[in-house]
Amino acid sequence: MTGKYQDKVIIKNIISSETAFTPVKTIGSVPVNVSLVYPNTYSIGMSNLGFHSIFFQINSREDALCHRAFLSLKNSYPCEINTLEADKPINEYDIIGFSISFEMDYINIIKILETMKIPVFSQDRQTPLIMVGGPAATFNPEPLAPFVDFFVVGEGEEVIHEIMGKYKELKNREKQEILEALAQIEGVYVPSFYDIEYDREGNVQNITTTSLAPRQIKKRWVRDINKYDTESVILTPYTEFKDMFLIEISRGCGRNCRFCMAGYCYRVPRYRSMDKILERSEFGLKYKGKIGLVGAAVSDYPFIDELAEKFVENGIKFSVSSLRADTLREPLMMGLAYSGHKTLTVAPEAGSNRLRKIINKGITDEHVINAVKLAYQYSIENVKLYYIIGLPGETEDDIDEMIDFLTFLKDYMKALGNKRGNLTISINPFIPKPFTPFQWLGMESVGVLNERIKLIQNRLKPKGIKVIFESPRLSEIQSALSRGNRQTGLLLYDIYKSGARTSAFNKAEIDGKGIKYYAHRQLRKNDVLPWDHINLGLKKEYFISEYNRAIKGEATARCTDEKCKVCKICQHK
């Protein structure tokens, strides 16, 4: 069984296995038809609550429909990218919307457009309109700008309704007129209305508008997340979370970790009410045996202890997407143990306390030790720790301190009586991100990162500590795309046309500049940044101030409420 027939069988099997909480509409039965595409596998896409949320919001309208599509369904790439709900090619829809969370998926957008014989470059295309949203589109849309008609900057639950309404009104007009109207919606970025000038070094020199588009695109964000049930809209057995009903417990993070793009892009932190979470949990338990709580730091949720106790009282088992070692307490740990958790997962991030001060992590070795002890008291024996290497200011001494601490921690686990528990370390190279205090810095060299990973492996393996890591070479590509500009997008297109092999990434250049240049370049504080026309509500002076505090190892207090004066975003929202 091959080709289109095999694809249709896979689609039929997936659809028959799903439980959906939104009605399916027939393409062409409403004025606005959207194919929402996740440019990766079905399993990854259907684990993304943002994808679920936009799918639901569009389908909640009487005048619009949304059908889903994916680059890959089940371990193979389809001959055509067809929607699951209608088994129709995505180019038969008015708008193709891509949800982007990871830089490595950028090239998949090009692949999908070419596979469906849709002109890749926006300037060569009349229909359908290409819309892109998600975290990557918010912090730096520029590498995708040559291919995209418009971006949604920020959170989409409210702005998507304005987009649908405006498109319905102007559907039969010329593309230029439609885009001009969409550009007037706050949070919508139409890249063709902005001219980018470059200097001799290939850096952005100036950004100007060529239409009625605003000089800066202001991020959209949902002030009251209780208005929207951001949760599993479709249940499927083909994801990592197949046994859970997912519920967003909070949005944004105010911890001010200086390496973390999400903490700045989705500020101000907001929390869903406990009553709402309990209500939606009762609904989810009709279909799944466990609730998955999703948030940037679930243990930072103000009522997490009370919520955990309520869950246990009501016989509700749950899982969490993230924890912080400094906010773990007995009620939450008891609830996790009751729910069958076998592994404590926390992220010290940096190898030494000195480095954690630089990145403003706010976690000490003692926090990790106490978390491990508390977990073992509730029979959670396995421990997994996430670390970043190549952080600004990192030296071999920091790596040695990390190795010494992990060796101690393994012995400490045994001293507690934990003879069977595994200690696993996950290492990721530092990737500088836009809209962080480290946005001007280049990534550490691949050679140095490989040496440090090898050192960590060689010294921890004899201790029985498992080390897993992300390839520094892949991280280098992510780094180039993360802080890239439109030239980087053209470079990515050339790489795709050359087969997207490792050799293509190594050799491709535009004006003598390739992936290595964009990944490791240092930017000056007075440079025009490729994303300077995106307004997240935080001023550049704030990031410079935070960079200077990082160099001094000074702490910055976490966001507490709208009266704090740390970043002053609340005064400008």
mmCIF file of C-alpha atoms in Angstrom, residues 17-285:
data_model
loop_
_atom_site.group_PDB
_atom_site.id
_atom_site.type_symbol
_atom_site.label_atom_id
_atom_site.label_comp_id
_atom_site.label_asym_id
_atom_site.label_seq_id
_atom_site.Cartn_x
_atom_site.Cartn_y
_atom_site.Cartn_z
ATOM 1 C CA SER A 17 -9.499 7.134 17.070
ATOM 2 C CA GLU A 18 -10.074 10.757 18.112
ATOM 3 C CA THR A 19 -12.614 12.253 20.515
ATOM 4 C CA ALA A 20 -13.402 15.826 19.466
ATOM 5 C CA PHE A 21 -15.233 18.510 21.470
ATOM 6 C CA THR A 22 -16.020 20.759 18.502
ATOM 7 C CA PRO A 23 -18.289 20.018 15.538
ATOM 8 C CA VAL A 24 -16.790 19.360 12.119
ATOM 9 C CA LYS A 25 -18.001 21.665 9.344
ATOM 10 C CA THR A 26 -17.902 20.967 5.624
ATOM 11 C CA ILE A 27 -15.395 22.987 3.610
ATOM 12 C CA GLY A 28 -17.216 25.652 1.634
ATOM 13 C CA SER A 29 -20.224 25.693 3.975
ATOM 14 C CA VAL A 30 -19.055 28.916 5.663
ATOM 15 C CA PRO A 31 -17.463 32.115 4.308
ATOM 16 C CA VAL A 32 -13.973 31.601 5.813
ATOM 17 C CA ASN A 33 -12.142 28.287 5.516
ATOM 18 C CA VAL A 34 -8.863 27.795 7.391
ATOM 19 C CA SER A 35 -6.436 24.898 7.314
ATOM 20 C CA LEU A 36 -4.379 24.975 10.487
ATOM 21 C CA VAL A 37 -1.056 23.239 9.881
ATOM 22 C CA TYR A 38 1.504 22.048 12.391
ATOM 23 C CA PRO A 39 4.799 21.746 10.488
ATOM 24 C CA ASN A 40 5.929 18.628 12.291
ATOM 25 C CA THR A 41 4.462 15.275 13.263
ATOM 26 C CA TYR A 42 0.865 14.688 14.284
ATOM 27 C CA SER A 43 2.062 13.483 17.701
ATOM 28 C CA ILE A 44 3.961 16.713 18.449
ATOM 29 C CA GLY A 45 1.295 19.000 17.022
ATOM 30 C CA MET A 46 -1.523 17.391 18.963
ATOM 31 C CA SER A 47 0.468 17.846 22.184
ATOM 32 C CA ASN A 48 0.443 21.628 21.685
ATOM 33 C CA LEU A 49 -2.330 23.409 23.601
ATOM 34 C CA GLY A 50 -1.920 26.580 21.539
ATOM 35 C CA PHE A 51 -2.746 24.550 18.432
ATOM 36 C CA HIS A 52 -5.841 23.159 20.166
ATOM 37 C CA SER A 53 -6.928 26.620 21.314
ATOM 38 C CA ILE A 54 -6.836 28.337 17.911
ATOM 39 C CA PHE A 55 -8.534 25.338 16.283
ATOM 40 C CA PHE A 56 -11.366 25.670 18.804
ATOM 41 C CA GLN A 57 -11.665 29.459 18.573
ATOM 42 C CA ILE A 58 -12.048 29.470 14.790
ATOM 43 C CA ASN A 59 -14.557 26.626 14.861
ATOM 44 C CA SER A 60 -16.581 28.406 17.551
ATOM 45 C CA ARG A 61 -17.589 30.975 14.922
ATOM 46 C CA GLU A 62 -20.655 30.441 12.732
ATOM 47 C CA ASP A 63 -18.928 32.073 9.763
ATOM 48 C CA ALA A 64 -15.645 30.115 9.802
ATOM 49 C CA LEU A 65 -14.215 26.626 9.981
ATOM 50 C CA CYS A 66 -10.824 25.208 10.811
ATOM 51 C CA HIS A 67 -9.433 21.848 9.711
ATOM 52 C CA ARG A 68 -6.080 20.392 10.793
ATOM 53 C CA ALA A 69 -3.084 19.206 8.810
ATOM 54 C CA PHE A 70 0.436 18.037 9.668
ATOM 55 C CA LEU A 71 3.725 17.531 7.909
ATOM 56 C CA SER A 72 3.793 13.905 8.990
ATOM 57 C CA LEU A 73 1.020 11.662 10.255
ATOM 58 C CA LYS A 74 2.547 8.328 11.262
ATOM 59 C CA ASN A 75 6.285 7.943 10.648
ATOM 60 C CA SER A 76 6.059 8.891 6.988
ATOM 61 C CA TYR A 77 5.677 12.022 4.880
ATOM 62 C CA PRO A 78 2.416 12.079 2.911
ATOM 63 C CA CYS A 79 2.273 12.612 -0.844
ATOM 64 C CA GLU A 80 -0.050 15.552 -0.213
ATOM 65 C CA ILE A 81 -0.685 17.652 2.876
ATOM 66 C CA ASN A 82 -4.399 17.069 3.336
ATOM 67 C CA THR A 83 -6.608 18.107 6.232
ATOM 68 C CA LEU A 84 -7.796 15.397 8.579
ATOM 69 C CA GLU A 85 -11.391 16.600 8.859
ATOM 70 C CA ALA A 86 -12.072 16.803 5.108
ATOM 71 C CA ASP A 87 -9.147 14.950 3.491
ATOM 72 C CA LYS A 88 -8.760 18.001 1.243
ATOM 73 C CA PRO A 89 -5.476 19.581 0.097
ATOM 74 C CA ILE A 90 -4.587 22.575 2.266
ATOM 75 C CA ASN A 91 -4.371 24.837 -0.797
ATOM 76 C CA GLU A 92 -8.148 24.541 -1.251
ATOM 77 C CA TYR A 93 -8.658 26.689 1.867
ATOM 78 C CA ASP A 94 -8.774 30.492 2.045
ATOM 79 C CA ILE A 95 -6.077 30.763 4.720
ATOM 80 C CA ILE A 96 -3.314 28.358 5.660
ATOM 81 C CA GLY A 97 -2.307 28.983 9.258
ATOM 82 C CA PHE A 98 0.979 27.602 10.606
ATOM 83 C CA SER A 99 1.656 27.214 14.319
ATOM 84 C CA ILE A 100 5.383 27.588 15.021
ATOM 85 C CA SER A 101 7.093 26.788 18.312
ATOM 86 C CA PHE A 102 10.572 25.638 17.242
ATOM 87 C CA GLU A 103 13.152 27.106 14.877
ATOM 88 C CA MET A 104 13.919 23.710 13.360
ATOM 89 C CA ASP A 105 10.357 23.627 11.973
ATOM 90 C CA TYR A 106 10.969 26.707 9.789
ATOM 91 C CA ILE A 107 12.325 24.649 6.942
ATOM 92 C CA ASN A 108 9.256 22.383 7.143
ATOM 93 C CA ILE A 109 7.037 25.308 6.143
ATOM 94 C CA ILE A 110 9.025 25.620 2.914
ATOM 95 C CA LYS A 111 8.744 21.862 2.415
ATOM 96 C CA ILE A 112 4.970 21.915 2.887
ATOM 97 C CA LEU A 113 4.437 24.820 0.480
ATOM 98 C CA GLU A 114 6.602 23.242 -2.209
ATOM 99 C CA THR A 115 4.988 19.825 -1.711
ATOM 100 C CA MET A 116 1.591 21.416 -2.358
ATOM 101 C CA LYS A 117 2.917 23.472 -5.293
ATOM 102 C CA ILE A 118 2.085 26.714 -3.489
ATOM 103 C CA PRO A 119 4.476 29.563 -4.421
ATOM 104 C CA VAL A 120 6.929 29.721 -1.523
ATOM 105 C CA PHE A 121 7.549 33.472 -1.596
ATOM 106 C CA SER A 122 4.741 35.773 -0.523
ATOM 107 C CA GLN A 123 5.389 38.179 -3.406
ATOM 108 C CA ASP A 124 4.698 35.393 -5.935
ATOM 109 C CA ARG A 125 1.463 34.209 -4.344
ATOM 110 C CA GLN A 126 -2.095 35.483 -4.553
ATOM 111 C CA THR A 127 -3.982 32.727 -2.752
ATOM 112 C CA PRO A 128 -4.208 31.183 -0.276
ATOM 113 C CA LEU A 129 -3.056 33.612 2.387
ATOM 114 C CA ILE A 130 -0.298 32.269 4.648
ATOM 115 C CA MET A 131 -0.701 33.131 8.338
ATOM 116 C CA VAL A 132 1.854 32.201 11.035
ATOM 117 C CA GLY A 133 1.477 32.361 14.813
ATOM 118 C CA GLY A 134 3.053 30.835 17.896
ATOM 119 C CA PRO A 135 6.040 31.662 20.133
ATOM 120 C CA ALA A 136 8.570 31.823 17.289
ATOM 121 C CA ALA A 137 6.380 34.245 15.333
ATOM 122 C CA THR A 138 6.210 36.478 18.390
ATOM 123 C CA PHE A 139 9.855 36.815 19.367
ATOM 124 C CA ASN A 140 11.342 37.070 15.862
ATOM 125 C CA PRO A 141 9.272 36.521 12.705
ATOM 126 C CA GLU A 142 11.966 37.857 10.349
ATOM 127 C CA PRO A 143 13.547 34.586 9.104
ATOM 128 C CA LEU A 144 10.098 33.533 7.847
ATOM 129 C CA ALA A 145 9.122 36.978 6.542
ATOM 130 C CA PRO A 146 9.890 36.263 2.836
ATOM 131 C CA PHE A 147 7.401 33.372 2.826
ATOM 132 C CA VAL A 148 4.542 34.625 5.029
ATOM 133 C CA ASP A 149 1.695 37.015 4.255
ATOM 134 C CA PHE A 150 0.970 37.950 7.856
ATOM 135 C CA PHE A 151 2.013 36.974 11.385
ATOM 136 C CA VAL A 152 0.074 36.987 14.623
ATOM 137 C CA VAL A 153 2.329 38.507 17.280
ATOM 138 C CA GLY A 154 1.429 37.368 20.782
ATOM 139 C CA GLU A 155 -1.504 35.317 22.029
ATOM 140 C CA GLY A 156 -4.180 34.437 19.525
ATOM 141 C CA GLU A 157 -7.468 33.686 21.297
ATOM 142 C CA GLU A 158 -8.861 37.206 20.865
ATOM 143 C CA VAL A 159 -7.098 38.506 17.768
ATOM 144 C CA ILE A 160 -8.016 35.460 15.675
ATOM 145 C CA HIS A 161 -11.669 36.552 15.804
ATOM 146 C CA GLU A 162 -10.754 40.018 14.506
ATOM 147 C CA ILE A 163 -8.763 38.426 11.685
ATOM 148 C CA MET A 164 -11.618 36.114 10.717
ATOM 149 C CA GLY A 165 -14.118 38.982 10.744
ATOM 150 C CA LYS A 166 -11.947 41.272 8.623
ATOM 151 C CA TYR A 167 -11.120 38.547 6.107
ATOM 152 C CA LYS A 168 -14.811 37.646 5.745
ATOM 153 C CA GLU A 169 -15.584 41.297 5.026
ATOM 154 C CA LEU A 170 -12.895 41.611 2.313
ATOM 155 C CA LYS A 171 -12.613 38.043 1.047
ATOM 156 C CA ASN A 172 -13.318 38.900 -2.580
ATOM 157 C CA ARG A 173 -10.934 41.870 -2.706
ATOM 158 C CA GLU A 174 -7.345 41.925 -3.974
ATOM 159 C CA LYS A 175 -4.660 40.457 -1.720
ATOM 160 C CA GLN A 176 -3.036 43.864 -1.207
ATOM 161 C CA GLU A 177 -6.269 45.402 0.059
ATOM 162 C CA ILE A 178 -6.907 42.483 2.413
ATOM 163 C CA LEU A 179 -3.390 42.716 3.857
ATOM 164 C CA GLU A 180 -3.659 46.473 4.306
ATOM 165 C CA ALA A 181 -6.820 45.960 6.334
ATOM 166 C CA LEU A 182 -5.323 43.132 8.398
ATOM 167 C CA ALA A 183 -2.274 45.284 9.176
ATOM 168 C CA GLN A 184 -4.554 47.708 11.044
ATOM 169 C CA ILE A 185 -5.420 44.999 13.585
ATOM 170 C CA GLU A 186 -3.265 45.235 16.685
ATOM 171 C CA GLY A 187 -0.924 42.257 16.807
ATOM 172 C CA VAL A 188 -0.956 41.553 13.059
ATOM 173 C CA TYR A 189 2.354 41.966 11.235
ATOM 174 C CA VAL A 190 2.426 42.115 7.426
ATOM 175 C CA PRO A 191 6.146 41.898 6.514
ATOM 176 C CA SER A 192 5.704 43.085 2.904
ATOM 177 C CA PHE A 193 4.799 46.540 4.279
ATOM 178 C CA TYR A 194 8.228 46.941 5.919
ATOM 179 C CA ASP A 195 11.487 47.716 4.115
ATOM 180 C CA ILE A 196 14.677 46.417 5.692
ATOM 181 C CA GLU A 197 17.998 48.090 4.902
ATOM 182 C CA TYR A 198 21.292 46.304 5.589
ATOM 183 C CA ASP A 199 24.804 47.626 6.135
ATOM 184 C CA ARG A 200 27.958 46.200 4.580
ATOM 185 C CA GLU A 201 28.288 43.649 7.370
ATOM 186 C CA GLY A 202 24.822 42.279 6.634
ATOM 187 C CA ASN A 203 23.299 43.697 9.799
ATOM 188 C CA VAL A 204 19.983 45.528 9.818
ATOM 189 C CA GLN A 205 20.565 49.249 9.413
ATOM 190 C CA ASN A 206 17.040 50.597 9.229
ATOM 191 C CA ILE A 207 13.417 49.431 9.283
ATOM 192 C CA THR A 208 10.757 51.570 7.583
ATOM 193 C CA THR A 209 7.090 51.085 6.758
ATOM 194 C CA THR A 210 5.836 51.367 3.182
ATOM 195 C CA SER A 211 2.100 51.473 3.817
ATOM 196 C CA LEU A 212 -0.423 52.419 6.448
ATOM 197 C CA ALA A 213 1.070 49.744 8.667
ATOM 198 C CA PRO A 214 2.119 50.812 12.180
ATOM 199 C CA ARG A 215 5.774 51.565 12.853
ATOM 200 C CA GLN A 216 5.763 48.954 15.613
ATOM 201 C CA ILE A 217 3.631 45.840 15.958
ATOM 202 C CA LYS A 218 2.242 45.606 19.457
ATOM 203 C CA LYS A 219 1.959 42.168 21.021
ATOM 204 C CA ARG A 220 -1.523 40.844 21.748
ATOM 205 C CA TRP A 221 -2.118 39.200 25.079
ATOM 206 C CA VAL A 222 -5.168 37.894 26.904
ATOM 207 C CA ARG A 223 -5.659 39.767 30.148
ATOM 208 C CA ASP A 224 -8.105 37.300 31.720
ATOM 209 C CA ILE A 225 -7.279 33.728 30.730
ATOM 210 C CA ASN A 226 -10.356 32.494 32.609
ATOM 211 C CA LYS A 227 -12.404 33.663 29.618
ATOM 212 C CA TYR A 228 -10.910 30.899 27.489
ATOM 213 C CA ASP A 229 -10.769 27.195 28.288
ATOM 214 C CA THR A 230 -7.262 26.468 27.002
ATOM 215 C CA GLU A 231 -7.326 22.700 27.186
ATOM 216 C CA SER A 232 -7.485 19.514 25.144
ATOM 217 C CA VAL A 233 -10.022 20.029 22.364
ATOM 218 C CA ILE A 234 -9.348 16.705 20.670
ATOM 219 C CA LEU A 235 -8.247 13.568 22.502
ATOM 220 C CA THR A 236 -6.054 11.115 20.628
ATOM 221 C CA PRO A 237 -4.056 7.996 21.517
ATOM 222 C CA TYR A 238 -1.186 9.086 19.273
ATOM 223 C CA THR A 239 0.595 11.619 21.507
ATOM 224 C CA GLU A 240 2.978 11.503 24.461
ATOM 225 C CA PHE A 241 0.082 12.689 26.648
ATOM 226 C CA LYS A 242 -2.424 10.143 25.368
ATOM 227 C CA ASP A 243 -3.624 9.245 28.865
ATOM 228 C CA MET A 244 -4.223 12.850 29.985
ATOM 229 C CA PHE A 245 -6.671 15.679 29.580
ATOM 230 C CA LEU A 246 -4.482 18.795 29.406
ATOM 231 C CA ILE A 247 -5.450 22.070 31.112
ATOM 232 C CA GLU A 248 -3.488 25.322 31.047
ATOM 233 C CA ILE A 249 -3.079 26.355 34.685
ATOM 234 C CA SER A 250 -1.148 29.594 34.107
ATOM 235 C CA ARG A 251 0.327 31.690 31.337
ATOM 236 C CA GLY A 252 3.556 33.630 31.366
ATOM 237 C CA CYS A 253 6.282 33.636 33.977
ATOM 238 C CA GLY A 254 7.647 36.408 36.152
ATOM 239 C CA ARG A 255 10.816 34.699 37.339
ATOM 240 C CA ASN A 256 13.049 36.917 35.176
ATOM 241 C CA CYS A 257 15.399 34.100 34.138
ATOM 242 C CA ARG A 258 17.657 36.016 31.789
ATOM 243 C CA PHE A 259 18.087 33.249 29.191
ATOM 244 C CA CYS A 260 14.384 32.464 28.817
ATOM 245 C CA MET A 261 12.489 33.986 25.908
ATOM 246 C CA ALA A 262 9.097 32.731 27.121
ATOM 247 C CA GLY A 263 9.449 34.607 30.398
ATOM 248 C CA TYR A 264 9.634 37.917 28.535
ATOM 249 C CA CYS A 265 7.365 37.221 25.542
ATOM 250 C CA TYR A 266 4.410 36.105 27.668
ATOM 251 C CA ARG A 267 4.697 38.590 30.486
ATOM 252 C CA VAL A 268 2.527 39.516 32.531
ATOM 253 C CA PRO A 269 2.081 36.231 34.471
ATOM 254 C CA ARG A 270 -1.569 35.218 34.740
ATOM 255 C CA TYR A 271 -3.223 32.404 36.674
ATOM 256 C CA ARG A 272 -6.389 30.452 36.030
ATOM 257 C CA SER A 273 -8.789 30.343 38.974
ATOM 258 C CA MET A 274 -8.783 27.161 41.025
ATOM 259 C CA ASP A 275 -12.553 26.842 40.615
ATOM 260 C CA LYS A 276 -12.148 26.919 36.829
ATOM 261 C CA ILE A 277 -9.398 24.280 36.943
ATOM 262 C CA LEU A 278 -11.497 22.007 39.144
ATOM 263 C CA GLU A 279 -14.507 22.469 36.878
ATOM 264 C CA ARG A 280 -12.571 21.606 33.713
ATOM 265 C CA SER A 281 -10.853 18.717 35.486
ATOM 266 C CA GLU A 282 -14.221 17.158 36.279
ATOM 267 C CA PHE A 283 -15.099 17.470 32.601
ATOM 268 C CA GLY A 284 -11.782 15.965 31.478
ATOM 269 C CA LEU A 285 -12.124 12.994 33.825
#
